[in-house]
Every structure is written in structure tokens, then in C-alpha cells.
Short mmCIF file of C-alpha atoms in Angstrom, two decimals:
data_model
loop_
_atom_site.label_atom_id
_atom_site.label_comp_id
_atom_site.label_asym_id
_atom_site.label_seq_id
_atom_site.Cartn_x
_atom_site.Cartn_y
_atom_site.Cartn_z
CA MET A 1 16.43 3.72 3.67
CA ALA A 2 18.22 2.35 0.78
CA ALA A 3 17.28 -1.25 1.42
CA ALA A 4 14.13 -2.27 -0.40
CA PHE A 5 14.41 -5.98 -0.27
CA PRO A 6 11.24 -7.91 0.70
CA ALA A 7 10.81 -7.56 4.53
CA SER A 8 9.44 -10.99 5.01
CA ASP A 9 11.01 -14.40 4.28
CA PRO A 10 11.41 -17.76 5.89
CA SER A 11 14.21 -16.31 8.14
CA ASN A 12 12.09 -13.45 9.16
CA PRO A 13 8.52 -14.59 8.76
CA SER A 14 5.58 -12.25 8.23
CA ALA A 15 4.05 -10.80 11.41
CA VAL A 16 0.57 -11.57 9.90
CA SER A 17 1.21 -15.31 10.54
CA SER A 18 1.45 -14.65 14.26
CA THR A 19 -1.61 -12.60 14.76
CA PRO A 20 -4.19 -13.90 17.06
CA THR A 21 -6.19 -16.76 15.51
CA PRO A 22 -9.94 -16.06 15.41
CA SER A 23 -12.52 -18.51 16.51
CA GLU A 24 -14.67 -20.40 14.06
CA SER A 25 -17.42 -18.05 14.70
CA ASP A 26 -15.12 -14.98 14.26
CA LEU A 27 -13.92 -16.42 10.94
CA HIS A 28 -17.43 -17.10 9.58
CA HIS A 29 -18.64 -13.52 10.20
CA GLN A 30 -15.38 -11.99 8.81
CA LEU A 31 -15.80 -13.99 5.60
CA GLN A 32 -19.38 -12.75 5.28
CA LEU A 33 -18.21 -9.23 5.68
CA GLN A 34 -15.44 -9.61 3.12
CA SER A 35 -14.96 -11.03 -0.32
CA GLY A 36 -12.19 -12.31 -2.65
CA PHE A 37 -9.71 -14.32 -0.72
CA GLY A 38 -11.97 -15.03 2.15
CA ALA A 39 -13.71 -17.97 0.44
CA ALA A 40 -10.46 -19.22 -0.89
CA ALA A 41 -8.69 -19.03 2.37
CA ALA A 42 -11.64 -20.95 4.07
CA ALA A 43 -11.00 -23.87 1.82
CA GLY A 44 -7.77 -24.76 3.39
CA GLY A 45 -4.56 -25.83 1.70
CA GLY A 46 -4.15 -26.60 -1.91
CA TRP A 47 -5.01 -24.41 -4.84
CA THR A 48 -8.35 -22.41 -5.16
CA ILE A 49 -9.03 -20.37 -8.37
CA SER A 50 -12.12 -18.31 -8.23
CA PRO A 51 -13.24 -16.30 -11.33
CA GLN A 52 -15.74 -13.52 -10.76
CA ILE A 53 -17.39 -10.64 -12.55
CA SER A 54 -19.26 -7.67 -11.32
CA GLY A 55 -21.32 -5.01 -13.09
CA GLN A 56 -22.40 -1.57 -11.86
CA GLU A 57 -24.52 1.26 -13.05
CA MET A 58 -23.44 4.67 -11.74
CA PHE A 59 -25.07 8.02 -11.71
CA THR A 60 -22.81 11.10 -11.13
CA ASP A 61 -23.80 14.70 -11.06
CA ASN A 62 -20.23 15.85 -11.98
CA VAL A 63 -18.64 13.40 -14.37
CA LEU A 64 -15.67 15.88 -15.28
CA GLN A 65 -15.15 16.94 -11.58
CA SER A 66 -15.41 20.53 -12.69
CA PRO A 67 -16.34 23.45 -10.30
CA THR A 68 -18.28 25.16 -13.16
CA ASN A 69 -19.10 22.72 -16.02
CA ARG A 70 -21.23 20.36 -13.82
CA ARG A 71 -22.27 17.53 -16.12
CA TRP A 72 -24.35 14.43 -15.13
CA ASP A 73 -23.76 11.04 -16.71
CA LEU A 74 -24.77 7.43 -16.44
CA ILE A 75 -21.74 5.14 -16.28
CA THR A 76 -21.47 1.33 -16.79
CA VAL A 77 -18.57 -0.25 -14.98
CA VAL A 78 -17.77 -3.92 -15.71
CA THR A 79 -15.11 -5.61 -13.52
CA PRO A 80 -14.04 -9.19 -14.48
CA GLY A 81 -11.55 -10.83 -12.20
CA ILE A 82 -9.86 -13.83 -10.83
CA SER A 83 -8.61 -14.82 -7.35
CA VAL A 84 -5.96 -17.41 -6.88
CA PHE A 85 -5.04 -18.76 -3.47
CA GLY A 86 -2.33 -21.42 -3.16
CA ASP A 87 -0.89 -23.02 -0.05
CA VAL A 88 1.26 -26.08 -0.84
CA PRO A 89 4.60 -27.08 0.45
CA ASN A 90 6.55 -25.32 -2.38
CA ALA A 91 4.33 -22.33 -2.98
CA GLN A 92 2.26 -19.81 -1.13
CA LEU A 93 0.37 -17.56 -3.37
CA ARG A 94 -2.42 -14.92 -2.97
CA LEU A 95 -3.35 -13.07 -6.15
CA ASN A 96 -6.32 -11.05 -7.32
CA TRP A 97 -6.59 -9.36 -10.64
CA ALA A 98 -9.77 -7.39 -11.49
CA PRO A 99 -9.41 -4.81 -14.40
CA GLN A 100 -12.19 -2.26 -14.35
CA PHE A 101 -13.87 -1.29 -17.69
CA ARG A 102 -15.73 2.11 -17.71
CA MET A 103 -18.23 3.29 -20.40
CA ASP A 104 -19.92 6.69 -20.12
CA ALA A 105 -23.37 7.24 -21.79
CA ARG A 106 -22.97 11.00 -22.38
CA THR A 107 -19.15 11.54 -22.09
CA PRO A 108 -17.30 8.97 -24.11
CA SER A 109 -14.11 10.77 -23.56
CA GLN A 110 -14.12 9.29 -20.00
CA ASN A 111 -14.20 5.77 -21.25
CA GLY A 112 -11.29 3.68 -20.17
CA ILE A 113 -9.73 0.76 -18.25
CA THR A 114 -8.16 0.74 -14.81
CA GLN A 115 -5.66 -2.16 -14.17
CA GLN A 116 -6.25 -3.49 -10.64
CA LEU A 117 -4.01 -6.17 -9.26
CA VAL A 118 -2.54 -7.19 -5.87
CA GLY A 119 -0.60 -10.30 -5.04
CA THR A 120 2.22 -11.88 -3.18
CA GLY A 121 3.93 -15.14 -3.73
CA LEU A 122 6.73 -17.08 -2.12
CA PHE A 123 8.02 -20.12 -4.20
CA THR A 124 10.39 -22.80 -2.69
CA VAL A 125 12.80 -23.96 -5.36
CA ILE A 126 15.16 -25.98 -3.04
CA PRO A 127 13.74 -26.65 0.44
CA ASP A 128 15.34 -24.46 3.17
CA GLU A 129 17.75 -23.13 0.61
CA PHE A 130 16.51 -21.42 -2.53
CA PHE A 131 13.43 -19.23 -2.71
CA VAL A 132 11.70 -16.79 -5.13
CA ASP A 133 9.62 -13.97 -3.80
CA ALA A 134 7.26 -12.18 -6.27
CA ARG A 135 4.70 -9.36 -5.58
CA ALA A 136 2.69 -6.84 -7.50
CA VAL A 137 0.24 -4.05 -7.08
CA ALA A 138 -1.77 -1.96 -9.61
CA GLY A 139 -4.48 0.56 -9.15
CA ALA A 140 -5.46 4.13 -9.64
CA THR A 141 -4.65 7.23 -7.56
CA PRO A 142 -5.65 10.90 -7.97
CA THR A 143 -3.17 12.90 -10.11
CA ALA A 144 -3.98 16.13 -8.24
CA SER A 145 -3.49 16.89 -4.49
CA GLY A 146 -6.34 17.62 -2.18
CA PHE A 147 -8.23 14.35 -2.86
CA GLY A 148 -7.06 12.54 0.39
CA ALA A 149 -10.62 11.79 1.58
CA LEU A 150 -10.97 9.37 -1.42
CA GLY A 151 -8.37 6.92 -0.04
CA LEU A 152 -4.92 6.67 1.53
CA GLY A 153 -3.15 4.96 -1.36
CA VAL A 154 -3.30 3.01 -4.56
CA THR A 155 -4.60 -0.31 -3.12
CA PRO A 156 -7.14 -1.35 -5.71
CA GLN A 157 -10.87 -1.70 -5.05
CA LEU A 158 -11.09 -5.36 -5.87
CA ASN A 159 -14.70 -5.50 -4.48
CA PRO A 160 -16.44 -2.20 -5.67
CA ALA A 161 -19.39 -2.78 -3.39
CA LEU A 162 -17.14 -2.48 -0.23
CA GLY A 163 -14.85 -0.08 1.41
CA GLY A 164 -14.46 3.74 0.90
CA ILE A 165 -15.16 5.92 -2.14
CA GLY A 166 -11.97 5.16 -3.87
CA THR A 167 -11.23 6.41 -7.40
CA VAL A 168 -14.55 5.15 -9.00
CA GLY A 169 -15.85 8.71 -9.41
CA LEU A 170 -12.61 10.35 -10.66
CA SER A 171 -12.49 11.84 -14.05
CA LYS A 172 -10.00 10.22 -16.31
CA GLN A 173 -7.88 13.45 -16.46
CA ASN A 174 -7.49 13.11 -12.63
CA GLN A 175 -6.60 9.43 -12.57
CA THR A 176 -3.08 8.06 -12.52
CA GLN A 177 -2.38 4.44 -13.21
CA SER A 178 0.12 3.23 -10.63
CA ASN A 179 2.02 -0.09 -11.05
CA SER A 180 4.83 -1.81 -9.11
CA PHE A 181 6.14 -5.35 -9.72
CA SER A 182 9.07 -7.20 -8.20
CA VAL A 183 10.81 -10.45 -8.25
CA SER A 184 13.41 -11.57 -5.76
CA PRO A 185 15.34 -14.92 -5.94
CA TYR A 186 17.56 -15.47 -2.99
CA LEU A 187 19.64 -18.20 -1.19
CA LEU A 188 19.09 -18.87 2.51
CA HIS A 189 21.49 -21.17 4.34
CA ARG A 190 21.47 -22.04 8.08
CA PHE A 191 24.78 -22.99 9.64
CA GLY A 192 23.20 -24.82 12.58
CA GLU A 193 23.18 -22.75 15.69
CA THR A 194 25.99 -20.50 14.41
CA GLY A 195 23.76 -18.27 12.12
CA THR A 196 21.84 -17.78 8.88
CA ALA A 197 23.20 -16.34 5.70
CA LYS A 198 21.18 -14.81 2.99
CA LEU A 199 22.24 -13.66 -0.56
CA GLY A 200 19.50 -12.26 -2.81
CA TYR A 201 18.63 -10.14 -5.78
CA GLU A 202 15.59 -8.07 -6.51
CA PHE A 203 14.30 -6.54 -9.73
CA ASN A 204 11.54 -3.92 -9.53
CA GLN A 205 9.55 -2.01 -12.21
CA SER A 206 7.39 0.86 -11.03
CA SER A 207 5.45 3.38 -12.97
CA PHE A 208 2.90 6.27 -13.05
CA THR A 209 0.82 6.62 -16.27
CA ASN A 210 -1.77 9.49 -16.63
CA LYS A 211 -4.92 8.01 -18.03
CA SER A 212 -5.21 10.30 -21.10
CA SER A 213 -5.04 7.12 -23.26
CA LEU A 214 -7.85 4.61 -23.59
CA ILE A 215 -5.90 1.64 -22.18
CA PRO A 216 -3.39 2.27 -19.59
CA LEU A 217 -0.77 -0.51 -19.68
CA PHE A 218 1.09 -2.29 -16.94
CA PHE A 219 4.25 -0.98 -18.51
CA PRO A 220 4.12 2.69 -19.49
CA THR A 221 4.78 4.05 -23.00
CA GLY A 222 4.70 7.68 -24.20
CA GLY A 223 5.64 10.96 -22.65
CA THR A 224 2.87 11.22 -20.03
CA SER A 225 4.50 8.67 -17.64
CA GLN A 226 7.10 8.27 -14.82
CA HIS A 227 8.93 5.02 -14.53
CA SER A 228 11.68 3.42 -12.40
CA THR A 229 13.57 0.21 -12.79
CA VAL A 230 15.78 -0.94 -9.86
CA SER A 231 18.17 -3.85 -9.42
CA GLN A 232 19.19 -4.61 -5.94
CA GLU A 233 21.69 -7.06 -4.45
CA VAL A 234 21.53 -8.02 -0.72
CA ALA A 235 23.95 -10.06 1.33
CA GLN A 236 23.54 -10.64 5.15
CA PHE A 237 24.43 -12.83 7.95
CA GLU A 238 22.77 -13.13 11.29
CA THR A 239 24.17 -14.98 14.28
CA GLY A 240 22.12 -17.75 15.87
CA GLU A 241 21.42 -19.30 19.27
CA ARG A 242 25.18 -20.24 19.82
CA PHE A 243 25.76 -16.55 20.67
CA ALA A 244 22.64 -15.84 22.67
CA PRO A 245 21.78 -13.57 24.33
CA PHE A 246 23.63 -11.54 21.78
CA ARG A 247 22.62 -11.38 18.02
CA ASP A 248 24.62 -9.67 15.46
CA LEU A 249 23.28 -8.72 12.00
CA VAL A 250 25.49 -7.67 9.11
CA VAL A 251 23.74 -6.36 6.02
CA ALA A 252 25.16 -5.06 2.71
CA ASN A 253 22.82 -3.49 0.10
CA SER A 254 23.59 -2.23 -3.33
CA SER A 255 20.98 -0.92 -5.84
CA GLN A 256 21.11 0.65 -9.27
CA GLY A 257 18.22 2.66 -10.69
CA SER A 258 17.19 3.96 -14.15
CA GLY A 259 14.19 5.58 -15.46
CA SER A 260 12.73 9.09 -15.70
CA GLY A 261 13.35 12.27 -13.68
CA VAL A 262 15.25 11.77 -10.31
CA ASN A 263 15.03 7.91 -10.81
CA ARG A 264 17.52 8.09 -13.70
CA ASN A 265 21.08 7.01 -12.89
CA SER A 266 20.49 6.47 -9.15
CA SER A 267 22.40 4.19 -6.86
CA GLN A 268 22.20 3.46 -3.17
CA ASN A 269 24.84 1.42 -1.33
CA THR A 270 24.78 0.64 2.40
CA PHE A 271 26.74 -1.47 4.77
CA VAL A 272 25.30 -1.73 8.34
CA ASN A 273 26.21 -3.94 11.34
CA ARG A 274 23.59 -4.17 14.06
CA LEU A 275 24.36 -5.77 17.46
CA GLY A 276 21.43 -6.84 19.69
CA TYR A 277 21.20 -8.08 23.26
CA ALA A 278 18.21 -9.84 24.84
CA VAL A 279 17.77 -8.36 28.28
CA ASN A 280 14.91 -10.79 28.83
CA ARG A 281 11.98 -12.29 26.99
CA GLU A 282 10.21 -8.96 26.80
CA ILE A 283 13.03 -6.49 26.18
CA ASN A 284 15.82 -6.40 23.46
CA VAL A 285 18.13 -3.51 22.91
CA TYR A 286 20.36 -2.93 19.84
CA GLY A 287 22.95 -0.53 18.39
CA GLU A 288 24.10 -0.25 14.80
CA LEU A 289 26.99 1.30 12.81
CA GLY A 290 27.58 1.49 9.19
CA TYR A 291 28.16 3.54 6.02
CA GLU A 292 26.00 4.77 3.08
CA SER A 293 26.64 6.06 -0.39
CA LEU A 294 23.52 7.52 -2.07
CA ARG A 295 23.18 9.04 -5.50
CA PHE A 296 20.00 10.49 -7.21
CA GLY A 297 19.37 12.48 -10.35
CA GLY A 298 17.11 15.63 -10.71
CA THR A 299 18.11 19.25 -10.22
CA PRO A 300 20.29 19.68 -8.27
CA PRO A 301 21.80 16.09 -8.32
CA THR A 302 21.97 14.57 -4.77
CA ARG A 303 24.93 12.87 -3.32
CA ILE A 304 25.35 11.54 0.22
CA ASN A 305 28.34 9.78 1.56
CA ASP A 306 27.93 9.45 5.30
CA ALA A 307 28.07 7.32 8.38
CA VAL A 308 24.97 5.27 9.51
CA TRP A 309 24.36 4.81 13.20
CA GLY A 310 21.44 4.15 15.47
CA PHE A 311 20.21 2.47 18.66
CA GLY A 312 16.81 1.35 20.07
CA THR A 313 14.82 -1.33 21.74
CA THR A 314 12.19 -3.98 20.92
CA LEU A 315 9.53 -4.70 23.39
CA THR A 316 7.34 -7.81 23.33
CA PRO A 317 4.58 -7.25 26.05
CA ASN A 318 2.73 -10.37 24.90
CA PRO A 319 3.14 -13.01 22.29
CA ASP A 320 0.92 -11.15 19.77
CA SER A 321 2.43 -7.71 20.21
CA GLN A 322 5.81 -6.10 19.37
CA ILE A 323 6.97 -2.54 19.55
CA THR A 324 10.33 -1.31 18.14
CA ILE A 325 11.46 2.28 18.55
CA GLY A 326 14.82 3.59 17.64
CA TYR A 327 16.92 6.75 16.92
CA GLY A 328 19.69 7.15 14.42
CA HIS A 329 21.23 8.67 11.37
CA LYS A 330 20.24 7.46 7.92
CA ASN A 331 19.87 9.03 4.55
CA GLY A 332 21.98 11.96 5.75
CA ALA A 333 19.77 12.94 8.60
CA ASN A 334 18.86 12.07 12.23
CA SER A 335 15.47 10.51 12.75
CA ILE A 336 13.11 8.41 15.03
CA GLN A 337 11.78 5.06 13.81
CA LEU A 338 8.80 3.34 15.19
CA ASP A 339 7.14 0.00 14.30
CA ALA A 340 4.39 -0.95 16.79
CA SER A 341 1.65 -3.55 16.88
CA TYR A 342 -0.23 -4.24 20.02
CA ALA A 343 -3.03 -6.86 20.49
CA LEU A 344 -5.47 -5.49 23.16
CA THR A 345 -7.54 -8.73 22.63
CA THR A 346 -7.88 -11.46 20.13
CA ARG A 347 -10.30 -9.25 18.15
CA THR A 348 -8.75 -5.78 18.71
CA ARG A 349 -5.31 -4.49 17.57
CA ILE A 350 -3.63 -1.10 17.45
CA SER A 351 -0.70 -0.44 15.16
CA ALA A 352 1.58 2.47 14.48
CA ARG A 353 4.39 3.10 12.11
CA TYR A 354 6.67 6.24 11.84
CA ASN A 355 9.42 6.26 9.32
CA THR A 356 11.53 8.65 7.29
CA GLY A 357 13.14 8.36 3.94
CA LEU A 358 14.91 10.04 1.01
CA GLN A 359 12.99 8.91 -2.19
CA SER A 360 10.80 9.64 -5.07
CA ASP A 361 7.13 8.90 -5.21
CA LEU A 362 7.82 5.85 -7.32
CA GLN A 363 10.53 4.60 -4.85
CA ASN A 364 8.09 5.09 -1.99
CA ILE A 365 5.55 2.73 -3.71
CA GLN A 366 8.35 0.19 -4.23
CA SER A 367 9.42 0.35 -0.59
CA GLN A 368 5.83 -0.03 0.52
CA LEU A 369 5.23 -3.00 -1.79
CA ASP A 370 8.29 -4.78 -0.20
CA LEU A 371 6.51 -4.45 3.19
CA ALA A 372 3.29 -5.92 1.77
CA SER A 373 1.53 -9.05 2.86
CA LEU A 374 -2.03 -10.20 2.38
CA ASP A 375 -4.24 -11.43 5.20
CA SER A 376 -6.80 -14.22 5.02
CA THR A 377 -9.42 -12.07 3.51
CA GLY A 378 -7.16 -10.44 0.87
CA ASN A 379 -6.50 -7.14 2.54
CA VAL A 380 -3.05 -5.52 2.04
CA VAL A 381 -1.28 -5.39 5.33
CA ASP A 382 2.10 -4.55 6.76
CA SER A 383 4.06 -7.80 7.00
CA GLN A 384 5.79 -6.50 10.11
CA THR A 385 2.90 -5.08 12.11
CA GLY A 386 -0.16 -6.70 10.53
CA ALA A 387 -1.78 -3.33 10.20
CA PRO A 388 -3.54 -2.08 6.92
CA LEU A 389 -0.85 -0.94 4.53
CA PHE A 390 -1.51 2.19 2.47
CA ILE A 391 0.69 2.25 -0.64
CA GLY A 392 1.33 5.78 -1.86
CA ASN A 393 -0.52 8.87 -0.69
CA GLY A 394 -3.61 10.22 -2.34
CA ALA A 395 -3.66 13.41 -0.45
CA LEU A 396 -0.56 15.00 -1.96
CA GLY A 397 -1.17 13.72 -5.53
CA VAL A 398 1.38 12.47 -7.98
CA GLN A 399 4.58 14.58 -7.87
CA SER A 400 7.87 14.32 -9.73
CA GLY A 401 10.92 14.94 -7.51
CA LEU A 402 13.12 13.72 -4.79
CA PHE A 403 11.83 14.18 -1.30
CA ARG A 404 12.78 13.88 2.39
CA THR A 405 9.68 12.14 3.83
CA LYS A 406 8.20 11.70 7.18
CA THR A 407 5.15 9.39 7.62
CA LEU A 408 3.17 8.45 10.65
CA THR A 409 0.33 5.94 10.33
CA ILE A 410 -1.92 4.76 13.16
CA THR A 411 -4.60 2.21 12.87
CA ALA A 412 -6.98 0.57 15.27
CA SER A 413 -9.48 -2.18 14.36
CA THR A 414 -11.80 -4.59 16.11
CA VAL A 415 -13.92 -7.55 14.94
CA LEU A 416 -17.12 -8.16 16.72
CA ASP A 417 -19.69 -11.04 16.01
CA ARG A 418 -21.36 -8.92 13.34
CA ASP A 419 -19.24 -5.77 13.05
CA GLN A 420 -15.87 -4.70 11.81
CA ILE A 421 -14.72 -1.15 12.95
CA SER A 422 -11.43 0.48 11.92
CA VAL A 423 -10.02 3.96 12.35
CA SER A 424 -6.91 5.05 10.43
CA LEU A 425 -4.91 8.20 10.82
CA GLN A 426 -2.03 9.23 8.56
CA PHE A 427 0.35 12.29 8.66
CA THR A 428 2.74 12.79 5.84
CA GLN A 429 5.33 15.49 5.29
CA GLN A 430 7.80 15.70 2.30
CA THR A 431 10.40 18.39 1.56
CA THR A 432 11.60 18.83 -2.01
CA VAL A 433 15.34 17.93 -2.32
CA ALA A 434 15.50 17.85 -6.14
CA THR A 435 13.07 18.61 -8.93
CA ALA A 436 12.41 16.94 -12.29
CA PRO A 437 10.18 18.05 -15.16
CA THR A 438 6.53 17.13 -14.55
CA SER A 439 5.51 14.08 -16.44
CA PHE A 440 1.77 14.97 -16.70
CA ALA A 441 1.86 18.26 -18.35
CA THR A 442 -1.03 17.39 -20.64
CA SER A 443 -3.37 16.87 -17.74
CA PRO A 444 -5.35 19.80 -16.25
CA PHE A 445 -5.01 18.13 -12.83
CA SER A 446 -1.13 17.87 -12.97
CA ILE A 447 0.85 19.34 -10.09
CA PRO A 448 3.77 21.65 -10.92
CA PRO A 449 6.80 20.26 -9.08
CA PRO A 450 7.34 22.04 -5.76
CA PRO A 451 10.58 24.00 -5.63
CA VAL A 452 13.63 22.82 -3.78
CA GLY A 453 13.28 23.40 -0.09
CA ALA A 454 9.38 23.54 -0.25
CA THR A 455 7.52 21.30 2.27
CA SER A 456 4.25 19.67 1.50
CA GLN A 457 2.12 17.93 4.20
CA ALA A 458 -1.15 16.15 4.63
CA LYS A 459 -3.32 14.87 7.41
CA THR A 460 -5.98 12.25 6.79
CA GLY A 461 -8.46 10.29 8.96
CA PHE A 462 -10.71 7.41 7.92
CA VAL A 463 -13.48 5.61 9.91
CA ASN A 464 -14.89 2.50 8.45
CA TRP A 465 -17.75 0.32 9.86
CA ALA A 466 -19.29 -2.89 8.44
CA HIS A 467 -22.34 -4.36 10.01
CA GLN A 468 -24.04 -7.65 9.15
CA PHE A 469 -27.79 -7.36 9.60
CA SER A 470 -28.23 -11.01 8.75
CA GLU A 471 -26.39 -13.85 6.98
CA ASP A 472 -27.49 -12.26 3.66
CA LEU A 473 -27.44 -8.51 4.26
CA THR A 474 -24.44 -6.41 5.17
CA LEU A 475 -23.91 -2.60 5.65
CA ASN A 476 -20.66 -0.99 4.72
CA SER A 477 -19.98 2.62 5.63
CA SER A 478 -17.11 5.08 5.85
CA ILE A 479 -16.42 8.74 6.53
CA SER A 480 -13.11 10.57 5.87
CA TYR A 481 -11.50 13.97 6.18
CA SER A 482 -8.19 15.15 4.77
CA THR A 483 -6.26 18.56 4.74
CA SER A 484 -3.19 18.93 2.59
CA HIS A 485 -0.74 21.74 1.60
CA VAL A 486 1.35 21.68 -1.48
CA ALA A 487 3.64 24.68 -2.18
CA THR A 488 2.40 25.07 -5.79
CA THR A 489 -1.34 24.48 -5.09
CA GLY A 490 -2.02 25.96 -1.56
CA THR A 491 -4.06 24.41 1.15
CA GLN A 492 -7.00 22.08 0.44
CA GLN A 493 -9.57 20.05 2.37
CA SER A 494 -11.68 17.11 1.43
CA VAL A 495 -14.49 15.30 2.85
CA GLY A 496 -15.91 11.99 1.90
CA ALA A 497 -18.74 9.72 3.01
CA ASN A 498 -19.88 6.34 1.61
CA VAL A 499 -22.68 3.91 2.54
CA SER A 500 -23.61 0.63 0.79
CA LEU A 501 -25.82 -2.35 1.27
CA GLN A 502 -24.85 -5.76 -0.13
CA TYR A 503 -27.43 -8.62 -0.35
CA LEU A 504 -26.27 -12.25 -0.91
CA ILE A 505 -28.84 -13.81 -3.30
CA SER A 506 -26.66 -16.98 -2.88
CA GLN A 507 -23.13 -17.98 -1.81
CA THR A 508 -21.91 -16.84 -5.27
CA LEU A 509 -24.33 -14.08 -6.34
CA ALA A 510 -24.55 -10.68 -4.64
CA THR A 511 -26.36 -7.39 -5.41
CA SER A 512 -25.44 -3.98 -3.90
CA MET A 513 -26.71 -0.35 -3.55
CA ARG A 514 -24.39 2.53 -2.73
CA TYR A 515 -24.31 6.26 -2.16
CA ALA A 516 -21.04 8.32 -2.02
CA TYR A 517 -20.39 12.00 -1.61
CA PHE A 518 -17.12 13.82 -1.99
CA ASP A 519 -16.22 17.50 -1.53
CA ARG A 520 -12.87 19.24 -2.20
CA ILE A 521 -12.60 22.87 -0.74
CA SER A 522 -9.81 25.04 -1.99
CA PRO A 523 -8.98 28.71 -1.47
CA THR A 524 -7.91 28.96 -5.16
CA PRO A 525 -10.76 30.15 -7.39
CA GLY A 526 -12.09 27.49 -9.56
CA GLN A 527 -10.69 24.57 -7.67
CA SER A 528 -13.48 23.58 -5.22
CA ILE A 529 -15.66 20.78 -6.40
CA TYR A 530 -18.31 18.39 -5.03
CA GLN A 531 -19.81 15.25 -6.49
CA ASN A 532 -22.64 12.78 -5.69
CA LEU A 533 -22.59 9.13 -6.83
CA PHE A 534 -25.35 6.55 -6.86
CA ILE A 535 -24.49 3.04 -7.69
CA VAL A 536 -26.29 -0.22 -8.10
CA GLY A 537 -24.54 -3.45 -8.92
CA ILE A 538 -24.39 -7.20 -9.20
CA SER A 539 -21.54 -9.62 -8.59
CA LYS A 540 -21.11 -13.33 -9.57
CA GLN A 541 -18.30 -15.56 -8.35
CA PHE A 542 -17.81 -18.86 -10.21
#
């Protein structure tokens, strides 16, 4: 879809705000099982700024991730950081920045810094009229395909003691720094019960930088990078209660892109009118009609001038659940769209999203960032469903090109008195529409661009379990499996397992022990690798 303007604003508030409110006991145990924003969120309104620092000592038996040159090393990882939580009448901000410094005892060529940042902010300049939305994400992702079991995206590991394996064990040659930042000022005016108009602008800068240099920057330089800069203008009007049970939404989008590869000299312009009808409180139906003009670079250049149409329904089975399913024609192709979030209980939620698109890897990260929100414990979630949001795709690696994409993500999670359990499944398919020269030719892990017409796909499953033995001792564990096929690299499988113990010495000081295992299986000679990691650490929050 051409539109990439933030999906959540005061006229269309985040679904996260309407998720079931946990009890005091639920919240207490959730905050014990999480870190970062949890403490800040518990403090209530106002501003909370929490500096922190963590140090880890890691042993790996395959520091270069080589199938033949297995080399052990002791690695020191230092992660300073700061969390900012603001909730005041004119600003709502959640920000966590934690750059990761790595120093290898035996292999100094692996020394480097990973920028890690996640944040969203909404600032009210004129009450009920003028707003500024800002958001950012930065983290590492595997350069090569076949590493899906390490993680589903580039969401940074802001607390290294928790979660899955992540990218902490990757060699520098197989790490890509991913960054995406956006700022969106917009006007929002309500004409009583007649309707609401919005006029906005978004500026986005996204990039991939292979970590062959010592310090990867937020803004890439040099030849081993991909970058995209997009300017987008949005105008829309939605009718109000005066016309109920009908609701009409008219949206005009225009975006202009520059950068490298297929992102260079791109433009996307759409005009869509959607008419909805409320059958009752539980069922809404809609139909839409419009036009799109899309242009992308690459070889061959891509041009689409076509009608846009669709129809569907939104079901609201209970106040905390919403299911939207539709069928239509966008991006030059027919497709099904699904956005579903269903609350089984106040503690258990199931979510699903199926969408299609025509975009590059960088544009995919941008569109995912526009969906992002942060929950009370600082986790990145889908603002429309409240489900965990996986930005990017670690299973298919970093590719340069324009792709027709299909993505299905299903998550289920439950919070018990002393346990958090989540299951995530993701299926991704992308067919190459246009190619561009690979940007990471200097990396042995770089992926040759799949030819036009080639289809790559990946299936990944994650199970995470956190258990609180006592107020001070928490177990975190995960297991994952992924299989992927890229036309230029063949079919690979990966398996990952992670278990860690975290002990709270005090409310601001914690120690941890962790073991992680990863195995990548490939039919290509010399591409199968495995790795063991043993990690001890200490974290201090000020």
C-alpha cells in the first residue's frame, strides 16, 4: 500500500490503549518479568528518566560463525542506556536508547558498536488541532538468509538478559545496522458532528549499513549501505455522527522517494474513497474505490497506473476485540487483508495480521514503523491489534530489490500470576519485481539479488516462556525454528534455544546467567554452522 502515514493518531487512537486493563497483581508481576519502561510506566503521569548500564561477559565457541574455522573467544559487551517516559497533557513519549559496545579478547576485528533505539512520541502543539508524531527504531539484523531462529525482526534487545537469542552472537560481517526515523506534523480539525479533516506531512529516513566499519552510524555513509528518504503528504476527510450509520472516508496520499537502488526516484500517489455502513454494534461493512499511480526504480523500472477497489467487514465481538477482513485490488494485484485481535480473557489475547504489498526491504521497515506503538513495558506492538510487532524479517536476510510481499503473522500470549507465555508464527513470501545492485558486496554473508520472477519464502515459529520463581528470581526461555528458501542461496533451516536466570539484588541492580544455542542447516557445502554462547551479566538502573 502506498500510504505509510502513522496509523495511530487522536482521530484513530492506538488499539493498545483499549486493551484489557490488568489488575494491580497482574501489573506487579508483569513489571517484575520485564524491564525498561515498566518501572517508568508504573510511576504514573509526568516525566520519568531512567539511565541504566549493563555489562556482560560472553564465551562463544564460533566467534566468526564459520563452518570450518571454529574459533572461541571471550567477549565483553557494555550497554549503557537511557529510558524516557513522558505522559503530560501536551506530550506522550516512550523512548529507550541503548547502544551496545562489543570488545573481543582474541578477535579484535569483531569489535564494534550496535545502535539500539526504539521510541514513539506524540506532541500537541495546538490542543485538538496541531500535532507532531515522531518515531524511531534502530537495531541489528542478520545480513544473510537462514538465520530466522535468531529473531523475527530488527527490534533491538534493550534488555540483553531477556528474550530470545537476538543478534548478540552474530559475527560483525553478518550484522546489518538497520535504522528508521520519521517525523509527521499534521493538522486535525473536527467540524462538530459533520466530520473530521486531517492534513499531514511525513518525512522518513531509513537505511541498512553493513557493519564492516567500527562504528555504524544512524545515517549511513560509504558504499556498503542502502538508504531511502521519503516525503509523504496526506489529506483526508471522514464523516461523523451526523451521517450515521454511514461513514465515508476520503484519503489522498502522495509520496516521493530518493535513495539507492529501487528506492531512487520512486513515487506513490493514491486516491481512495471508502464508504462504511454499521449494520449493528458488532458488524460494520465497507466498500472502497479509487486510483493509484506507482513508480519504482530498479531493473526493470516498475510503473503501475490502475484502479483501486475493495470490500470487507469489521467485526467487534466484544469491547476488547476487533476483526477486519477484506478483499480488493491494490498495488496492481488482487489480495486479501486481515487485521484481527481477539481477547479471550483479560490475560489472554490472540492476534493475526495478513497483508500484501509492493515495496523494498527498507520501505517494509518504514511501513512497519508507522504501525508501531509501545506498551506499558516498552515492547514494540502493533498499534491496531496490540500484538507484538516484528519489524523486518531476519529469515530472508537483507536483500536489495523491489518485491511483491505476502506476510501472515499470528501471535498468542497469556499472562498468569507468575508466568508470561507467548507463541508467534510468521509466514513471509516475496517475489522479485525489480533488481538493484547488491549494496553489501564486501561482506561474505551478503545475498546476491534474486532474479526477477524468483520467489523467496520463510516460515518461523517462536515460543517464549518467562517464569517468576520469587520476587527476586526470574527464568526466561525460548525455542525457535525457521525454514527459508531464497533463489540465490537455496533452502536453509535454523534452530535456536535460549534460557536465562535473572536475580534482583535490589530494585535497581540485577545479575543474570544465560545459555544460548543456534544451528543453521544448509544443503550448500560450507554453509552449515552451529554456535554455543555462555553469558553472565550485571545491570544497574539509576
